[in-house]
PDB file of C-alpha atoms in Angstrom:
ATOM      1  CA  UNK A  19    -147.335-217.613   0.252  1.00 72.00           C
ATOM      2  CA  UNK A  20    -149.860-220.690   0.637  1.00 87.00           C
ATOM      3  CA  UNK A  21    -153.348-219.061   0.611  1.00 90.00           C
ATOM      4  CA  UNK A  22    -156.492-220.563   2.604  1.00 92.00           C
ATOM      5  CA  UNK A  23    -158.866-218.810   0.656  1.00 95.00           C
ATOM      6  CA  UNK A  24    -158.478-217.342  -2.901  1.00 94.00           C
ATOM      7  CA  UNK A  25    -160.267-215.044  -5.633  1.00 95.00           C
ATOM      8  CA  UNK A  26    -160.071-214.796  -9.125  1.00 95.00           C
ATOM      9  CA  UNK A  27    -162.113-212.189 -10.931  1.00 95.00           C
ATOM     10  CA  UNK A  28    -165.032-212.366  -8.193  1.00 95.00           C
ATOM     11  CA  UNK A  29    -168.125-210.361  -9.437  1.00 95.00           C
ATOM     12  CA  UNK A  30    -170.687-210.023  -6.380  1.00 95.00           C
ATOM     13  CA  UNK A  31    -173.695-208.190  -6.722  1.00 93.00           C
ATOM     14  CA  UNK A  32    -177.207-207.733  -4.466  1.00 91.00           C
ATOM     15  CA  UNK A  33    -180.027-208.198  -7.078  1.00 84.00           C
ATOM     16  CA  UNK A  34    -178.811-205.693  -9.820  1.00 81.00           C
ATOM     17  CA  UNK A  35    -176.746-203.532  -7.957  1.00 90.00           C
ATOM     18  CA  UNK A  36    -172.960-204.491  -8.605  1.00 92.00           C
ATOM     19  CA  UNK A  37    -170.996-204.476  -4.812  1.00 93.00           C
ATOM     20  CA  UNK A  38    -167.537-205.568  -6.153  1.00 94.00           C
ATOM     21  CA  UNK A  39    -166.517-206.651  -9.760  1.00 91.00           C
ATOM     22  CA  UNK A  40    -163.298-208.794 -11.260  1.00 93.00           C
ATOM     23  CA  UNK A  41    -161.666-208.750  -7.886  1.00 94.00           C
ATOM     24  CA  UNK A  42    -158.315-210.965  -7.256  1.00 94.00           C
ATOM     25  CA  UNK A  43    -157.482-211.552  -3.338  1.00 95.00           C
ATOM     26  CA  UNK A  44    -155.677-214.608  -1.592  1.00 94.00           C
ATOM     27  CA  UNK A  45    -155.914-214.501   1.665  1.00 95.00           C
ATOM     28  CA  UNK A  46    -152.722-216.486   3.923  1.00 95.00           C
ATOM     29  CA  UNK A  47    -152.681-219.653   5.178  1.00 95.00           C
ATOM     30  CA  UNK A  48    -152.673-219.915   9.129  1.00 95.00           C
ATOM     31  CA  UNK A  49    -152.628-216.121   9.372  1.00 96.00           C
ATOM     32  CA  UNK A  50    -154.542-213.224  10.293  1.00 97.00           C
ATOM     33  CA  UNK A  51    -155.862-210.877   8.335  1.00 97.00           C
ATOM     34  CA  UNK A  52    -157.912-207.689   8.442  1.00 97.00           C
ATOM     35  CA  UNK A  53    -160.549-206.155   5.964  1.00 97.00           C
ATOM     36  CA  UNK A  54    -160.267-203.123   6.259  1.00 97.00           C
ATOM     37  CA  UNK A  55    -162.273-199.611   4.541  1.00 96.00           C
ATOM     38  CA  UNK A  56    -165.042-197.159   4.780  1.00 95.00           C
ATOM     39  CA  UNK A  57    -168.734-198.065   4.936  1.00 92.00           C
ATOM     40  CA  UNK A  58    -170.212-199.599   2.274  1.00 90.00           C
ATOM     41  CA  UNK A  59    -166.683-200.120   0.198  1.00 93.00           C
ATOM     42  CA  UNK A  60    -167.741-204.221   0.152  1.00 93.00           C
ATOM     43  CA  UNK A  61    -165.866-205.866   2.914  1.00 94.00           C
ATOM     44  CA  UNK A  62    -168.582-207.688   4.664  1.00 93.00           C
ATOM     45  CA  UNK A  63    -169.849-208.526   0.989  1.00 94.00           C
ATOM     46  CA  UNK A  64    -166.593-210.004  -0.091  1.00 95.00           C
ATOM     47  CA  UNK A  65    -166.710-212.205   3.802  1.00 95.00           C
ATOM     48  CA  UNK A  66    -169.941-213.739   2.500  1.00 94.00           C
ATOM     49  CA  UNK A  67    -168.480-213.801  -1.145  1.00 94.00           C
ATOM     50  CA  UNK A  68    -165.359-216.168   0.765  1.00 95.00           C
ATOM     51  CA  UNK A  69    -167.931-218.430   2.413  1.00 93.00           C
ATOM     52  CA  UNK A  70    -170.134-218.887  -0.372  1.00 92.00           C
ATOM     53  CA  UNK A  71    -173.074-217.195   1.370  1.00 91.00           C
ATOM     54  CA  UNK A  72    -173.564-215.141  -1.957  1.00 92.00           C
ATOM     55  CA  UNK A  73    -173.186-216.635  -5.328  1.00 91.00           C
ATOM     56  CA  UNK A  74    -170.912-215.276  -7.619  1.00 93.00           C
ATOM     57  CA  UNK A  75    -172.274-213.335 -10.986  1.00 93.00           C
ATOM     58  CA  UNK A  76    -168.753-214.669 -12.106  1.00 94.00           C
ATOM     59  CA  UNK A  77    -165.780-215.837 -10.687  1.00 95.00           C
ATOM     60  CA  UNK A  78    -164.153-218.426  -8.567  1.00 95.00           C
ATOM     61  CA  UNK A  79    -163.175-219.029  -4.823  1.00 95.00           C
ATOM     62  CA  UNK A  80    -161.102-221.664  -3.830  1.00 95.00           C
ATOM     63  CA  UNK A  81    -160.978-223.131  -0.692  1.00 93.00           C
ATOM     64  CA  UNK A  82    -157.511-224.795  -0.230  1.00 86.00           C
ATOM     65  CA  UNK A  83    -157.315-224.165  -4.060  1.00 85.00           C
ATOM     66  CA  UNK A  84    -160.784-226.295  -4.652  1.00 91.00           C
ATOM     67  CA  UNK A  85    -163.628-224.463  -6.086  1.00 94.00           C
ATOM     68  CA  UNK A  86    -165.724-223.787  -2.940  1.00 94.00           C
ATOM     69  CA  UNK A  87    -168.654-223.651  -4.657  1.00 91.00           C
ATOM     70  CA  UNK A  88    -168.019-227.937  -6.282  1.00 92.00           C
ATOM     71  CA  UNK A  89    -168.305-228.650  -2.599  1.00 92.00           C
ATOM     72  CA  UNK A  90    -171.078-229.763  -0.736  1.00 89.00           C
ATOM     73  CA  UNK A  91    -172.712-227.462   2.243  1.00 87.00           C
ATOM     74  CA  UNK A  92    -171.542-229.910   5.130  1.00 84.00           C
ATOM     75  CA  UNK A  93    -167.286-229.943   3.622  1.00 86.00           C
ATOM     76  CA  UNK A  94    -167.490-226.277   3.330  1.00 90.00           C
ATOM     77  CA  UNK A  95    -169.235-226.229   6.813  1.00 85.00           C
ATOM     78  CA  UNK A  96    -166.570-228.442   8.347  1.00 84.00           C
ATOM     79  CA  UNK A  97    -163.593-226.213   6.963  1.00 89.00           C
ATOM     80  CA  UNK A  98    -165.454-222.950   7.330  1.00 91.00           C
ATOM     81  CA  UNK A  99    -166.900-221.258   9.834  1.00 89.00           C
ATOM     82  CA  UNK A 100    -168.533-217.705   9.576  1.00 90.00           C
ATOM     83  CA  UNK A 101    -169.645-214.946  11.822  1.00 89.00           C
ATOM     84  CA  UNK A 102    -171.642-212.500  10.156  1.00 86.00           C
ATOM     85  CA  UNK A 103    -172.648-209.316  11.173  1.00 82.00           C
ATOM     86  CA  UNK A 104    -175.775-208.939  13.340  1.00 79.00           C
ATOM     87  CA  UNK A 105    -176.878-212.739  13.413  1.00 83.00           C
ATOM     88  CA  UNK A 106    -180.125-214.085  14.541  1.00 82.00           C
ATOM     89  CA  UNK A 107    -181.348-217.183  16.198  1.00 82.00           C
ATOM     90  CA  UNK A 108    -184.687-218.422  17.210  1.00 82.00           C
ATOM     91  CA  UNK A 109    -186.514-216.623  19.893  1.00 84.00           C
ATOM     92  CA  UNK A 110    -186.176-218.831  23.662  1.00 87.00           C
ATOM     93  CA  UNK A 111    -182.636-220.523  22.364  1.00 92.00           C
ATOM     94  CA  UNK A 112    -180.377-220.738  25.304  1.00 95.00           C
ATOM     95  CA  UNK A 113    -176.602-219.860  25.059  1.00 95.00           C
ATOM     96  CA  UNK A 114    -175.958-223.396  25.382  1.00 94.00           C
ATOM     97  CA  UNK A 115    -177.872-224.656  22.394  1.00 93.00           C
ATOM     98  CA  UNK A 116    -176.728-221.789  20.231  1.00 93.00           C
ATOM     99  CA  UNK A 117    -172.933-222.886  20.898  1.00 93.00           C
ATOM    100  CA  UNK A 118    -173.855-226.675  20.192  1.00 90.00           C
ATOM    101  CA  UNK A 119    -175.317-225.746  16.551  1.00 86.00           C
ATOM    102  CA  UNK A 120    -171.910-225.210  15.610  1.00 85.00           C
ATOM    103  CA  UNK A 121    -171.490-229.091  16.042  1.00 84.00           C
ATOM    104  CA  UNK A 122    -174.265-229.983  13.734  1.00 79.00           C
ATOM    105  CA  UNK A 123    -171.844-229.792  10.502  1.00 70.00           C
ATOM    106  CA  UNK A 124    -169.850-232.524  11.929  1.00 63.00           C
ATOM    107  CA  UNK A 125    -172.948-234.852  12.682  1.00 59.00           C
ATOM    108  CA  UNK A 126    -174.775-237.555  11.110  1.00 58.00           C
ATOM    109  CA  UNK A 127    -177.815-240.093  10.363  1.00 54.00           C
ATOM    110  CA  UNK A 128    -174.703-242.430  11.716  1.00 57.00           C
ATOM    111  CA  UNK A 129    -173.133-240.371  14.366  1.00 62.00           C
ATOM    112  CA  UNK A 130    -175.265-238.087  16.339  1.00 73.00           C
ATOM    113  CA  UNK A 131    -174.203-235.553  19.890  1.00 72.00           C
ATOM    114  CA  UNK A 132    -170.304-237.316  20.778  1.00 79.00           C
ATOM    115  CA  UNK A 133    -168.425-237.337  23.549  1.00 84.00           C
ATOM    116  CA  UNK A 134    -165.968-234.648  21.306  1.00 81.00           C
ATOM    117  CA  UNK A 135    -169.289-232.925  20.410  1.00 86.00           C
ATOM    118  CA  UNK A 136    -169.957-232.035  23.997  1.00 89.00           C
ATOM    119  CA  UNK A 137    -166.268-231.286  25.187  1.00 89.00           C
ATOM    120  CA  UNK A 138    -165.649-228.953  22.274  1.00 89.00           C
ATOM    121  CA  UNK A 139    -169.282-227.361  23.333  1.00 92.00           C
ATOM    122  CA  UNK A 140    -167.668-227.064  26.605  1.00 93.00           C
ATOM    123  CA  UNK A 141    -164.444-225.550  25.583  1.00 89.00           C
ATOM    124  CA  UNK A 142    -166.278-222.836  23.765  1.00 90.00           C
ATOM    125  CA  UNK A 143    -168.208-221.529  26.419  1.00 93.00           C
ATOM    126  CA  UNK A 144    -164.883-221.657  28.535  1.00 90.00           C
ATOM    127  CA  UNK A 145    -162.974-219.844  26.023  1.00 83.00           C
ATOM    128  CA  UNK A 146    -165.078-216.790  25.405  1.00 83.00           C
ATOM    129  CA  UNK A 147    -166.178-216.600  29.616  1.00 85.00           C
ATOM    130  CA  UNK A 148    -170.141-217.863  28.832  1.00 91.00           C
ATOM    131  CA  UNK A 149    -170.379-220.909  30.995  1.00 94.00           C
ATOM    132  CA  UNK A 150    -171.987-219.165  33.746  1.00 94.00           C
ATOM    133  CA  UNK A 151    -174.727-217.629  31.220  1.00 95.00           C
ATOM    134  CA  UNK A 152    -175.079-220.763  29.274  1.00 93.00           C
ATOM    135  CA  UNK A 153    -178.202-221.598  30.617  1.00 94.00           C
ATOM    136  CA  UNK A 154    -180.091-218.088  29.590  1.00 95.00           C
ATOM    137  CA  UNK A 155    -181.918-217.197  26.914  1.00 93.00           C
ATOM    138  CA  UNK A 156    -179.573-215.495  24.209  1.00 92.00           C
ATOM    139  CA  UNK A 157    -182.301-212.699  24.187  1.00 89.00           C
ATOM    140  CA  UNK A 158    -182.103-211.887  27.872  1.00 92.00           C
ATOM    141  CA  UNK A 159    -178.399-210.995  27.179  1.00 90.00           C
ATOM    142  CA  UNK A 160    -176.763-207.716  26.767  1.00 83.00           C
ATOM    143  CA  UNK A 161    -175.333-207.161  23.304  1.00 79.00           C
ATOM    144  CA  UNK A 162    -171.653-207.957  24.473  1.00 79.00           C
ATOM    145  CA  UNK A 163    -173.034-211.032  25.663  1.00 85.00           C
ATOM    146  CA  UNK A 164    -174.456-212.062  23.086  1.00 86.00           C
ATOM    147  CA  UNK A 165    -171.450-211.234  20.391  1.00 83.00           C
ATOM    148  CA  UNK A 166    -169.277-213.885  22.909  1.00 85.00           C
ATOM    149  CA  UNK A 167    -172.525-216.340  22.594  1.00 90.00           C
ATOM    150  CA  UNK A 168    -171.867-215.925  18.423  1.00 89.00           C
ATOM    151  CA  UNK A 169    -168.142-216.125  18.777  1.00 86.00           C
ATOM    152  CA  UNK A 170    -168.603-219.081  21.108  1.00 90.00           C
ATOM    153  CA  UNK A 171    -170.674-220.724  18.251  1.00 90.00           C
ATOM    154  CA  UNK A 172    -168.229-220.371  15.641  1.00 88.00           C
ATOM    155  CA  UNK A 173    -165.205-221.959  17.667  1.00 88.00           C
ATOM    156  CA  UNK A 174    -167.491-224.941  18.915  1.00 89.00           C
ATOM    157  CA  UNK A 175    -167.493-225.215  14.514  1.00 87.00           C
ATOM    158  CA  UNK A 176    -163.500-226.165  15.122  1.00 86.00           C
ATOM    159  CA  UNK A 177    -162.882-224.993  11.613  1.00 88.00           C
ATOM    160  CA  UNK A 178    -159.270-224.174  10.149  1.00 89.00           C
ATOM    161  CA  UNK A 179    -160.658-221.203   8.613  1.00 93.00           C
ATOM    162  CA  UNK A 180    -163.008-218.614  10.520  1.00 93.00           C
ATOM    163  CA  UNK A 181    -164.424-215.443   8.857  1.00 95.00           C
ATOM    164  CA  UNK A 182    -166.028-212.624  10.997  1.00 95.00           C
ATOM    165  CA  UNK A 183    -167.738-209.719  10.206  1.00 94.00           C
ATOM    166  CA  UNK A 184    -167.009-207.416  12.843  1.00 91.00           C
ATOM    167  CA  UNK A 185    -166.383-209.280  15.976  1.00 89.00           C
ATOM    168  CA  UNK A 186    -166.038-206.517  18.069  1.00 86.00           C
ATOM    169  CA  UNK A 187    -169.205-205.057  17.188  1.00 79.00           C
ATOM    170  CA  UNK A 188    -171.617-204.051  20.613  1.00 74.00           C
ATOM    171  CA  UNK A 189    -168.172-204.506  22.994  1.00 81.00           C
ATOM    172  CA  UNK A 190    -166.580-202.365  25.263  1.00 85.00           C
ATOM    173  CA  UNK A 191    -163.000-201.889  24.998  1.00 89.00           C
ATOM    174  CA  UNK A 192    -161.861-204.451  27.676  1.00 85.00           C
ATOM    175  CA  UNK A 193    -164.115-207.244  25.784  1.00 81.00           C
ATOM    176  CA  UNK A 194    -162.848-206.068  22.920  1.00 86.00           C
ATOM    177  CA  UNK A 195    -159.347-206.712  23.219  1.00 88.00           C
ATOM    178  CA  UNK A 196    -160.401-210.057  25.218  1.00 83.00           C
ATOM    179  CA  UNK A 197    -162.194-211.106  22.002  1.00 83.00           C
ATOM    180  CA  UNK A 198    -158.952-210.197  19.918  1.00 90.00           C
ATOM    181  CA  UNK A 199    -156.546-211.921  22.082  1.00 89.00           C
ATOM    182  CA  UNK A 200    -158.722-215.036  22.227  1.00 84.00           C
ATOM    183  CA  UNK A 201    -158.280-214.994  18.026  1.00 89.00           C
ATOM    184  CA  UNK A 202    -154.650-214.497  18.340  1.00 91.00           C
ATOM    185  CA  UNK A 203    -154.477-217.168  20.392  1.00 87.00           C
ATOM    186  CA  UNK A 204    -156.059-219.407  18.276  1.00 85.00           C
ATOM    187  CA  UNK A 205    -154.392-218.385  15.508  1.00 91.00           C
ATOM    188  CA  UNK A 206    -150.864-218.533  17.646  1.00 92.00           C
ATOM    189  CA  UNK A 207    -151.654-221.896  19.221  1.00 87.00           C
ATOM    190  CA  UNK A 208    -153.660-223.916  16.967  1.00 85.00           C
ATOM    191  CA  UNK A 209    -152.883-222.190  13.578  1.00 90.00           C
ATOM    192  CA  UNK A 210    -156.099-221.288  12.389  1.00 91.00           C
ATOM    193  CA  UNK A 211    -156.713-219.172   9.262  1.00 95.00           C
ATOM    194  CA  UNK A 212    -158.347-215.662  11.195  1.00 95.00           C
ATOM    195  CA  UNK A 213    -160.014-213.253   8.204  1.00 97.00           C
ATOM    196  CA  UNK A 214    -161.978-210.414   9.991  1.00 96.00           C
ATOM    197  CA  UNK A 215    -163.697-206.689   9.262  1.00 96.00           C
ATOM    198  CA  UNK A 216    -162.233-204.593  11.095  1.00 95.00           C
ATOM    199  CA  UNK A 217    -163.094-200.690  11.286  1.00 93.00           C
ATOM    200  CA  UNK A 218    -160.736-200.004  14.435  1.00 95.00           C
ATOM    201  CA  UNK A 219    -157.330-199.376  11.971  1.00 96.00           C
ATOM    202  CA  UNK A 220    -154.965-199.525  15.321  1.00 96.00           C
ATOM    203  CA  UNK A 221    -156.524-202.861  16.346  1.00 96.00           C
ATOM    204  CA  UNK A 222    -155.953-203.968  12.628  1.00 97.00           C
ATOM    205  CA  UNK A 223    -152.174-203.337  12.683  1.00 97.00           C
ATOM    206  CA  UNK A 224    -151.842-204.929  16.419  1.00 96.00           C
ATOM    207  CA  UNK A 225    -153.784-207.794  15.689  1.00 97.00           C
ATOM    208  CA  UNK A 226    -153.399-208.754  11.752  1.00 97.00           C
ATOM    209  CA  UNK A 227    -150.625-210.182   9.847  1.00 96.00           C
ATOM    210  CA  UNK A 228    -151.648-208.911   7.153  1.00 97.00           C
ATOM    211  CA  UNK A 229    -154.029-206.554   5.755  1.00 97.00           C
ATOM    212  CA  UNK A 230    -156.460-206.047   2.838  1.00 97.00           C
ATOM    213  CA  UNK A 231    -157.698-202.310   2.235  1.00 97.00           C
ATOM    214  CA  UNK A 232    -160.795-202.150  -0.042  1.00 96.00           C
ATOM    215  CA  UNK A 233    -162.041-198.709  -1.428  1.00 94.00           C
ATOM    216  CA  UNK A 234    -165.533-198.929  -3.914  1.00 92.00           C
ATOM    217  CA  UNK A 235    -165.515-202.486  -4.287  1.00 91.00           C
ATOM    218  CA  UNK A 236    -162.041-203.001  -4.976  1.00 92.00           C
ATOM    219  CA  UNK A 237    -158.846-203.680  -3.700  1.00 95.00           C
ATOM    220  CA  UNK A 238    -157.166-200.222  -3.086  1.00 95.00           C
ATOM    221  CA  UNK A 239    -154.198-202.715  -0.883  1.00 95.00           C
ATOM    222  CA  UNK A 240    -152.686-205.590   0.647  1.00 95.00           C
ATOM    223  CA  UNK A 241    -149.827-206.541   2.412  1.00 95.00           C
ATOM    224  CA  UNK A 242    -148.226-206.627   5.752  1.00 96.00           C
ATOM    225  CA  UNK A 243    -149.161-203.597   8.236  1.00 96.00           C
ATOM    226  CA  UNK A 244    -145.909-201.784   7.978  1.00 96.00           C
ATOM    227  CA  UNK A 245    -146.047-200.811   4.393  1.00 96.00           C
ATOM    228  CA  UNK A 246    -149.669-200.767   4.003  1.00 96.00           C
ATOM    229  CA  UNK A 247    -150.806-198.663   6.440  1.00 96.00           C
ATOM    230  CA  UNK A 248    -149.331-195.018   5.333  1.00 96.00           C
ATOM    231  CA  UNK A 249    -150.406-191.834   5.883  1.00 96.00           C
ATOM    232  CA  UNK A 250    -151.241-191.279   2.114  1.00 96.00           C
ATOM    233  CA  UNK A 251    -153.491-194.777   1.769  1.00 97.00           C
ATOM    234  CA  UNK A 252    -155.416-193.455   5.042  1.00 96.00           C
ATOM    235  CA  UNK A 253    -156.161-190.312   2.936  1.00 96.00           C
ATOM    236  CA  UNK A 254    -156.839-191.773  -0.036  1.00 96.00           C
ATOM    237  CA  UNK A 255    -159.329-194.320   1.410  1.00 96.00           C
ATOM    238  CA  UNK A 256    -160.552-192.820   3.902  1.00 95.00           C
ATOM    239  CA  UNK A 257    -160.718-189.276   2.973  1.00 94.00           C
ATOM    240  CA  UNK A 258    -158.679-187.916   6.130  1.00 93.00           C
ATOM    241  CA  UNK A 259    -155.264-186.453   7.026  1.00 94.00           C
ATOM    242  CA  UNK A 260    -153.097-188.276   9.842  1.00 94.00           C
ATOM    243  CA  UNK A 261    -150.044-189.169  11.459  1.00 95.00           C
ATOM    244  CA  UNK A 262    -148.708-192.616  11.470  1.00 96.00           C
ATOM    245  CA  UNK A 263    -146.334-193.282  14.011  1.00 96.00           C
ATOM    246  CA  UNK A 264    -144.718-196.323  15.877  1.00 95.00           C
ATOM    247  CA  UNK A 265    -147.216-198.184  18.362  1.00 95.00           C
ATOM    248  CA  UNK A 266    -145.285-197.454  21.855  1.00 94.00           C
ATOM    249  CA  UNK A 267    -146.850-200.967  23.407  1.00 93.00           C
ATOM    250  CA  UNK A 268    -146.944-203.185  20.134  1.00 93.00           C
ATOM    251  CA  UNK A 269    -144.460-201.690  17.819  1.00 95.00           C
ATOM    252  CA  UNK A 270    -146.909-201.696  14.808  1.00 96.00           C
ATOM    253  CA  UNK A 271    -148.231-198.741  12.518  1.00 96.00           C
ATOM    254  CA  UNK A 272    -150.709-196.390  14.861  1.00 96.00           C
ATOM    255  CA  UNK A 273    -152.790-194.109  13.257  1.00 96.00           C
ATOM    256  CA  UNK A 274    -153.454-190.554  14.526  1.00 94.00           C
ATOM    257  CA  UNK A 275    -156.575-188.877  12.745  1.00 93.00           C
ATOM    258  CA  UNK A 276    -155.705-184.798  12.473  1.00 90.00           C
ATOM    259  CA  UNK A 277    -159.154-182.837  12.960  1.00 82.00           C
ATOM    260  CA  UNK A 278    -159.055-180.143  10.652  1.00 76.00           C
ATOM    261  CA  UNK A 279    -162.011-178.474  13.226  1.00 72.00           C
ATOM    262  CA  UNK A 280    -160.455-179.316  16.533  1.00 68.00           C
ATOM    263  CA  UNK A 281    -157.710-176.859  17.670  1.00 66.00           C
ATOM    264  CA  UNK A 282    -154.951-178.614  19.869  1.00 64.00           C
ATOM    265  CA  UNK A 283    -155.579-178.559  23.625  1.00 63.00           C
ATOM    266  CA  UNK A 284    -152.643-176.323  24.447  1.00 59.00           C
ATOM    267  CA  UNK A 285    -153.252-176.945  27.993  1.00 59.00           C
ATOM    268  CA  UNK A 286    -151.925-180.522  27.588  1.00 53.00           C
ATOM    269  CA  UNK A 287    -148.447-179.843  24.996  1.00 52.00           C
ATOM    270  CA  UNK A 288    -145.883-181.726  26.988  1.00 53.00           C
ATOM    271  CA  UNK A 289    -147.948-182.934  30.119  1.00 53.00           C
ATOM    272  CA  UNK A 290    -148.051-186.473  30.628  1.00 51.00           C
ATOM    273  CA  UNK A 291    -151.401-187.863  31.071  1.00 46.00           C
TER     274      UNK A 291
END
């Protein structure tokens, strides 16, 4: 398997307090794949761990097996692009001028806004349905609206390789899987390298080639979808009882949660909704 991204014996830590510690994960080449765990069991730290927006205690990453962190800023901003969760701008930046920051790796002292640097702007906004808000404020927007504004940012990037915390975060369901199919897509049609969090486990198995399940800092997992996601691994990471079963629309692993409160509606037992 040709990895994008790799980890060997990755130590992260926020000031003293040790978030993950010796970990080993290579993520695919030109696939998708899912973090997936509880709250707090380190996937967003080992995103920004990947794209070198936290510096090791000890370790390595490689980046197409070079050491990301040998590399300067504007390479690893030219291969990489990142999403992270809840990201900020400055107040009165228009949706427009957001998406065109993620050009700014690929200029210079030499080369300034292009012809390329304004279509791929363009296609963005086109992709992710923002043209018509491009001109507002990215504060005047509704949280949905803004996550597409973000997304939009990180595809104007045109990296191989895009990381994102959480993309469906502040999206209804339809945007939701609108967001997801745009990343298959792009993953599908231009083979880009997708590595996302993902808290929605059913969405994971649809959308992921493979998956990465982290429990306390570690990896408790990985694989494809199909033997990952069991009944006993949901239990064991996530502390609850369930039923997997066959996906009637995709054909991947669904998970069922089973309440141990909630009594079964009798009222429904073999009605069709």
């Amino acid at each position: 398997m040709e990895s994008a991204l790799t980890a060997r014996k990755l130590t992260l830590a926020y000031d003293r307090a040790t978030i993950i510690r010796d970990l080993h994960v290579d993520i695919p080449a030109h696939q998708i794949t899912a973090l997936v765990g509880p709250n707090g069991c380190g996937k967003s730290t080992l995103l920004k761990g990947l794209a070198r927006l936290i510096k090791p205690q000890s370790g390595v990453v490689y980046l197409d097996s070079a050491a990301i962190a040998k590399l300067s800023t504007k390479e690893v901003a030219k291969r990489l692009g990142m999403l992270p969760q809840n990201p900020s701008a400055p107040e009165g930046l228009t949706v427009r001028e957001l998406v065109a920051q993620g050009r700014y790796p690929h200029q210079s002292w030499l080369q300034q806004w292009s012809k390329e640097d304004e279509q791929l702007t363009e296609q963005a906004l086109v992709i992710t349905g923002m043209t018509e808000l491009s001109d507002r404020p990215l504060d005047s927007l509704s949280g949905g609206q803004r996550q597409r504004a973000w997304i939009a940012m990180a595809l104007a990037q045109n990296t191989d390789i895009l990381l994102l915390d959480e993309p469906t975060t502040f999206l209804d369901l339809a945007h939701q899987i609108e967001v997801l199919d745009l990343l298959y897509e792009l993953n599908q049609t231009q083979g880009r390298t997708i590595v996302m969090v993902l808290h929605d486990l059913n969405q994971a198995c649809r959308y992921a080639d493979y998956l990465v399940v982290m429990r306390q800092g570690n990896i408790y997992a990985q694989g494809v979808p199909p033997e990952i996601m069991t009944e006993a691994m949901v239990e064991e990471v996530f502390g609850l009882k369930s039923s997997i079963v066959r996906d009637p629309v995709a054909g991947t692993p669904m998970c069922i949660p089973i309440s141990q409160k909630m009594p079964m509606k009798r009222d429904y037992v073999g009605q069709q909704l």
